[in-house]
GROMACS .gro file of C-alpha atoms in nm:
model
  255
    1MET     CA    1  10.348  24.009  -5.202
    2ASN     CA    2  10.033  24.200  -5.302
    3GLN     CA    3   9.682  24.112  -5.187
    4GLN     CA    4   9.594  23.908  -5.496
    5GLU     CA    5   9.908  23.702  -5.459
    6ARG     CA    6   9.834  23.644  -5.091
    7MET     CA    7   9.478  23.537  -5.167
    8ASN     CA    8   9.594  23.296  -5.437
    9ARG     CA    9   9.834  23.139  -5.191
   10ILE     CA   10   9.565  23.113  -4.925
   11LEU     CA   11   9.319  22.947  -5.164
   12ALA     CA   12   9.584  22.701  -5.283
   13GLU     CA   13   9.656  22.603  -4.924
   14LEU     CA   14   9.284  22.568  -4.851
   15GLU     CA   15   9.250  22.307  -5.125
   16THR     CA   16   9.483  22.087  -4.923
   17ARG     CA   17   9.386  22.169  -4.567
   18GLN     CA   18   9.013  22.256  -4.594
   19SER     CA   19   9.039  22.519  -4.318
   20LEU     CA   20   9.294  22.773  -4.197
   21SER     CA   21   9.326  22.970  -3.876
   22LEU     CA   22   9.426  23.335  -3.868
   23LYS     CA   23   9.769  23.226  -3.746
   24ASP     CA   24   9.800  22.984  -4.041
   25ILE     CA   25   9.723  23.266  -4.286
   26MET     CA   26   9.981  23.494  -4.126
   27THR     CA   27  10.243  23.220  -4.162
   28ILE     CA   28  10.152  23.129  -4.520
   29THR     CA   29  10.157  23.488  -4.646
   30ASP     CA   30  10.416  23.633  -4.405
   31ALA     CA   31  10.160  23.904  -4.326
   32SER     CA   32  10.065  24.093  -4.013
   33ARG     CA   33   9.750  24.009  -3.817
   34ASP     CA   34   9.566  24.315  -3.955
   35THR     CA   35   9.666  24.233  -4.313
   36ALA     CA   36   9.553  23.873  -4.271
   37ARG     CA   37   9.217  23.994  -4.138
   38ARG     CA   38   9.173  24.222  -4.443
   39ASP     CA   39   9.250  23.930  -4.673
   40ILE     CA   40   8.985  23.722  -4.495
   41VAL     CA   41   8.728  23.997  -4.544
   42LYS     CA   42   8.813  24.022  -4.916
   43LEU     CA   43   8.793  23.646  -4.972
   44THR     CA   44   8.460  23.634  -4.787
   45GLU     CA   45   8.319  23.918  -5.000
   46LYS     CA   46   8.414  23.719  -5.311
   47ASN     CA   47   8.234  23.410  -5.166
   48ALA     CA   48   8.559  23.219  -5.209
   49VAL     CA   49   8.565  23.107  -4.846
   50ASP     CA   50   8.339  23.074  -4.544
   51ARG     CA   51   8.444  23.289  -4.249
   52THR     CA   52   8.480  23.090  -3.929
   53TYR     CA   53   8.546  23.172  -3.568
   54GLY     CA   54   8.924  23.191  -3.585
   55GLY     CA   55   8.983  23.182  -3.959
   56ILE     CA   56   8.831  23.051  -4.283
   57SER     CA   57   8.727  22.727  -4.449
   58LEU     CA   58   8.626  22.607  -4.792
   59PRO     CA   59   8.259  22.686  -4.858
   60HIS     CA   60   8.015  22.434  -4.707
   61SER     CA   61   8.286  22.242  -4.520
   62PHE     CA   62   8.290  22.176  -4.146
   63ASN     CA   63   8.483  22.442  -3.958
   64ARG     CA   64   8.745  22.402  -3.690
   65LEU     CA   65   8.868  22.643  -3.426
   66ASP     CA   66   9.232  22.735  -3.393
   67ASP     CA   67   9.388  22.634  -3.063
   68TYR     CA   68   9.273  22.799  -2.742
   69LEU     CA   69   9.607  22.967  -2.677
   70ASP     CA   70   9.612  23.115  -3.029
   71ARG     CA   71   9.262  23.258  -2.985
   72ALA     CA   72   9.345  23.391  -2.640
   73ALA     CA   73   9.554  23.669  -2.799
   74ASP     CA   74   9.272  23.803  -3.019
   75LEU     CA   75   9.046  24.100  -2.935
   76ASN     CA   76   9.166  24.129  -2.576
   77ASP     CA   77   9.026  24.480  -2.521
   78GLU     CA   78   8.683  24.379  -2.648
   79LYS     CA   79   8.680  24.058  -2.445
   80ASN     CA   80   8.782  24.247  -2.133
   81ARG     CA   81   8.493  24.492  -2.176
   82LEU     CA   82   8.248  24.206  -2.224
   83ALA     CA   83   8.377  24.035  -1.911
   84LYS     CA   84   8.356  24.355  -1.707
   85ALA     CA   85   7.992  24.400  -1.811
   86ALA     CA   86   7.925  24.037  -1.718
   87SER     CA   87   8.075  24.086  -1.373
   88HIS     CA   88   7.810  24.349  -1.296
   89LEU     CA   89   7.547  24.074  -1.305
   90LEU     CA   90   7.702  23.891  -1.011
   91LYS     CA   91   7.530  24.080  -0.731
   92ASN     CA   92   7.383  23.837  -0.476
   93ALA     CA   93   7.511  23.534  -0.671
   94GLN     CA   94   7.661  23.256  -0.460
   95LEU     CA   95   7.720  22.974  -0.707
   96ILE     CA   96   7.840  23.043  -1.062
   97TYR     CA   97   7.972  22.850  -1.359
   98LEU     CA   98   8.238  22.982  -1.597
   99ASP     CA   99   8.253  22.784  -1.920
  100VAL     CA  100   8.571  22.732  -2.121
  101SER     CA  101   8.613  23.044  -2.334
  102THR     CA  102   8.885  23.300  -2.398
  103THR     CA  103   8.622  23.570  -2.340
  104VAL     CA  104   8.482  23.424  -2.018
  105SER     CA  105   8.840  23.386  -1.891
  106PHE     CA  106   8.852  23.764  -1.835
  107ILE     CA  107   8.565  23.759  -1.583
  108PRO     CA  108   8.779  23.663  -1.278
  109ARG     CA  109   8.976  23.987  -1.322
  110HIS     CA  110   8.660  24.183  -1.244
  111LEU     CA  111   8.529  23.993  -0.943
  112ASP     CA  112   8.496  24.183  -0.619
  113PRO     CA  113   8.782  24.052  -0.401
  114ASN     CA  114   8.543  24.056  -0.104
  115ASP     CA  115   8.290  23.829  -0.273
  116HIS     CA  116   8.288  23.475  -0.142
  117LEU     CA  117   8.152  23.288  -0.440
  118LEU     CA  118   8.175  22.922  -0.521
  119ALA     CA  119   8.293  22.922  -0.883
  120ILE     CA  120   8.282  22.603  -1.091
  121THR     CA  121   8.460  22.565  -1.425
  122ASN     CA  122   8.586  22.306  -1.671
  123SER     CA  123   8.875  22.531  -1.785
  124LEU     CA  124   9.232  22.509  -1.656
  125ASP     CA  125   9.301  22.873  -1.744
  126ILE     CA  126   8.984  23.007  -1.583
  127ALA     CA  127   9.055  22.810  -1.265
  128ASP     CA  128   9.401  22.970  -1.258
  129GLN     CA  129   9.256  23.319  -1.312
  130LEU     CA  130   9.006  23.264  -1.029
  131LEU     CA  131   9.286  23.165  -0.793
  132ARG     CA  132   9.497  23.466  -0.894
  133ASN     CA  133   9.228  23.734  -0.897
  134SER     CA  134   8.954  23.643  -0.650
  135ARG     CA  135   8.880  23.504  -0.308
  136SER     CA  136   8.623  23.266  -0.453
  137LYS     CA  137   8.620  22.903  -0.368
  138VAL     CA  138   8.719  22.731  -0.691
  139ARG     CA  139   8.617  22.388  -0.810
  140ILE     CA  140   8.708  22.229  -1.143
  141LEU     CA  141   8.506  21.948  -1.295
  142GLY     CA  142   8.682  21.614  -1.315
  143GLY     CA  143   8.766  21.422  -1.631
  144ASN     CA  144   9.014  21.403  -1.915
  145ILE     CA  145   9.207  21.718  -2.013
  146ASP     CA  146   9.206  21.823  -2.377
  147ARG     CA  147   9.546  21.965  -2.476
  148GLU     CA  148   9.419  22.204  -2.742
  149SER     CA  149   9.116  22.351  -2.566
  150ARG     CA  150   9.274  22.320  -2.219
  151ASN     CA  151   8.951  22.204  -2.062
  152VAL     CA  152   8.809  21.896  -1.896
  153THR     CA  153   8.612  21.668  -2.129
  154GLY     CA  154   8.427  21.339  -2.123
  155THR     CA  155   8.119  21.197  -1.952
  156LYS     CA  156   8.237  21.264  -1.596
  157PRO     CA  157   8.210  21.647  -1.604
  158LEU     CA  158   7.870  21.613  -1.768
  159ALA     CA  159   7.752  21.388  -1.484
  160GLU     CA  160   7.895  21.623  -1.221
  161LEU     CA  161   7.671  21.906  -1.342
  162ASP     CA  162   7.380  21.717  -1.184
  163HIS     CA  163   7.511  21.818  -0.841
  164TYR     CA  164   7.469  22.192  -0.899
  165LEU     CA  165   7.202  22.454  -0.957
  166PHE     CA  166   7.395  22.767  -1.058
  167ASP     CA  167   7.270  23.118  -0.995
  168LEU     CA  168   7.451  23.227  -1.312
  169ALA     CA  169   7.641  23.047  -1.587
  170PHE     CA  170   7.861  23.239  -1.830
  171ILE     CA  171   7.927  23.096  -2.176
  172SER     CA  172   8.052  23.208  -2.514
  173ALA     CA  173   7.995  23.056  -2.860
  174ALA     CA  174   8.158  22.988  -3.193
  175GLY     CA  175   7.894  23.204  -3.358
  176ILE     CA  176   7.534  23.323  -3.357
  177ASP     CA  177   7.281  23.408  -3.625
  178SER     CA  178   6.903  23.442  -3.648
  179ALA     CA  179   6.863  23.065  -3.597
  180GLY     CA  180   7.043  23.048  -3.262
  181VAL     CA  181   7.377  22.973  -3.095
  182TYR     CA  182   7.648  22.761  -3.261
  183TYR     CA  183   7.945  22.557  -3.140
  184ALA     CA  184   8.236  22.392  -3.318
  185PHE     CA  185   8.254  22.050  -3.154
  186GLU     CA  186   7.997  21.774  -3.127
  187GLU     CA  187   8.074  21.704  -2.761
  188GLU     CA  188   7.956  22.055  -2.675
  189ILE     CA  189   7.597  21.978  -2.776
  190GLU     CA  190   7.502  21.771  -2.476
  191PHE     CA  191   7.719  21.970  -2.236
  192LYS     CA  192   7.568  22.309  -2.320
  193LYS     CA  193   7.214  22.172  -2.306
  194LYS     CA  194   7.287  22.010  -1.969
  195LEU     CA  195   7.434  22.335  -1.837
  196ARG     CA  196   7.120  22.522  -1.942
  197GLY     CA  197   6.913  22.288  -1.726
  198GLN     CA  198   7.139  22.341  -1.424
  199THR     CA  199   7.138  22.722  -1.411
  200LYS     CA  200   6.886  22.988  -1.324
  201GLN     CA  201   7.031  23.244  -1.565
  202LEU     CA  202   7.243  23.171  -1.871
  203ILE     CA  203   7.463  23.460  -1.985
  204LEU     CA  204   7.611  23.457  -2.338
  205LEU     CA  205   7.914  23.674  -2.422
  206VAL     CA  206   7.986  23.734  -2.791
  207ASP     CA  207   8.224  23.973  -2.965
  208GLU     CA  208   8.167  24.125  -3.308
  209THR     CA  209   8.345  23.843  -3.495
  210LYS     CA  210   8.074  23.594  -3.392
  211ILE     CA  211   7.769  23.791  -3.506
  212ASN     CA  212   7.588  23.637  -3.804
  213LEU     CA  213   7.841  23.355  -3.807
  214PRO     CA  214   7.695  23.003  -3.824
  215HIS     CA  215   7.919  22.714  -3.728
  216ASN     CA  216   7.916  22.335  -3.725
  217TYR     CA  217   7.646  22.267  -3.466
  218ARG     CA  218   7.343  22.477  -3.376
  219VAL     CA  219   7.299  22.394  -3.009
  220LEU     CA  220   7.084  22.652  -2.828
  221PRO     CA  221   6.782  22.851  -2.942
  222PHE     CA  222   6.767  23.207  -2.815
  223GLU     CA  223   6.478  23.114  -2.587
  224GLU     CA  224   6.739  22.934  -2.373
  225ILE     CA  225   6.951  23.250  -2.329
  226ASP     CA  226   6.863  23.498  -2.053
  227THR     CA  227   7.118  23.773  -2.129
  228LEU     CA  228   7.340  23.840  -2.430
  229ILE     CA  229   7.641  24.071  -2.388
  230CYS     CA  230   7.799  24.204  -2.707
  231ASN     CA  231   8.037  24.484  -2.805
  232GLN     CA  232   7.855  24.609  -3.115
  233LYS     CA  233   7.502  24.704  -3.208
  234LEU     CA  234   7.336  24.394  -3.345
  235PRO     CA  235   7.180  24.378  -3.693
  236ALA     CA  236   6.817  24.489  -3.673
  237GLN     CA  237   6.670  24.151  -3.768
  238LEU     CA  238   6.884  23.964  -3.513
  239GLU     CA  239   6.802  24.215  -3.240
  240GLU     CA  240   6.430  24.178  -3.307
  241ILE     CA  241   6.455  23.797  -3.286
  242LEU     CA  242   6.637  23.824  -2.952
  243LYS     CA  243   6.376  24.060  -2.812
  244GLU     CA  244   6.097  23.825  -2.921
  245ALA     CA  245   6.280  23.549  -2.732
  246SER     CA  246   6.288  23.773  -2.420
  247VAL     CA  247   6.668  23.798  -2.420
  248THR     CA  248   6.812  24.096  -2.235
  249ILE     CA  249   7.075  24.263  -2.458
  250ILE     CA  250   7.373  24.448  -2.310
  251ASN     CA  251   7.585  24.640  -2.561
  252THR     CA  252   7.918  24.745  -2.408
  253LYS     CA  253   7.972  25.001  -2.684
  254GLU     CA  254   7.672  25.198  -2.560
  255LYS     CA  255   7.785  25.205  -2.197
   0.00000   0.00000   0.00000
């Protein structure tokens, strides 16, 4: 199957399903991950689809994320470098929050085993990584567990945030552009805003696939972000906006 045939098949499937993950595209076209990514780039250049975090959607439609476990296999080297850079910010921290994110989930691997942190999370996988890779005290927020995102949801974890003032909170995003930080799900709006109010420093980790990528909900302006860690040089306009918002930028590619 050549590229045009693959793209025709992808577009036909999109008419029915509205959005497709990278894994969906690989299945539909029987293509490798790299080939599927090239097809996404070509379709985006033709303005036939909107690129999303995790795949594509029909233009101007709401985007969804592919399941957490599917995303966990993507860009592992880049995510690991972002997490390692984030771990360097932990000096003198005693209370931290690690938000549900396949990128943030790499941070426990880089914690100093002699550090005695109290680490709070709403992610089953991050709690497991903390137990395996650190001596931190680990606490998970209470509530209902979402099967797809593998995190605790509902009003209870939101209320529990009131009990903490974190030295650092580490988050990721579905995408960022010059207007701010985006997320895929409506329930994240209140949670991320609440988390901002309960932390001294908010650290945002983003890989190259999220740069200049708007998503369903614009939740945080850059003025709410203290440090942004990325693995590529940012577009000049976006970098200037971040500097005007007093965001510290750490580029792992330059280190």
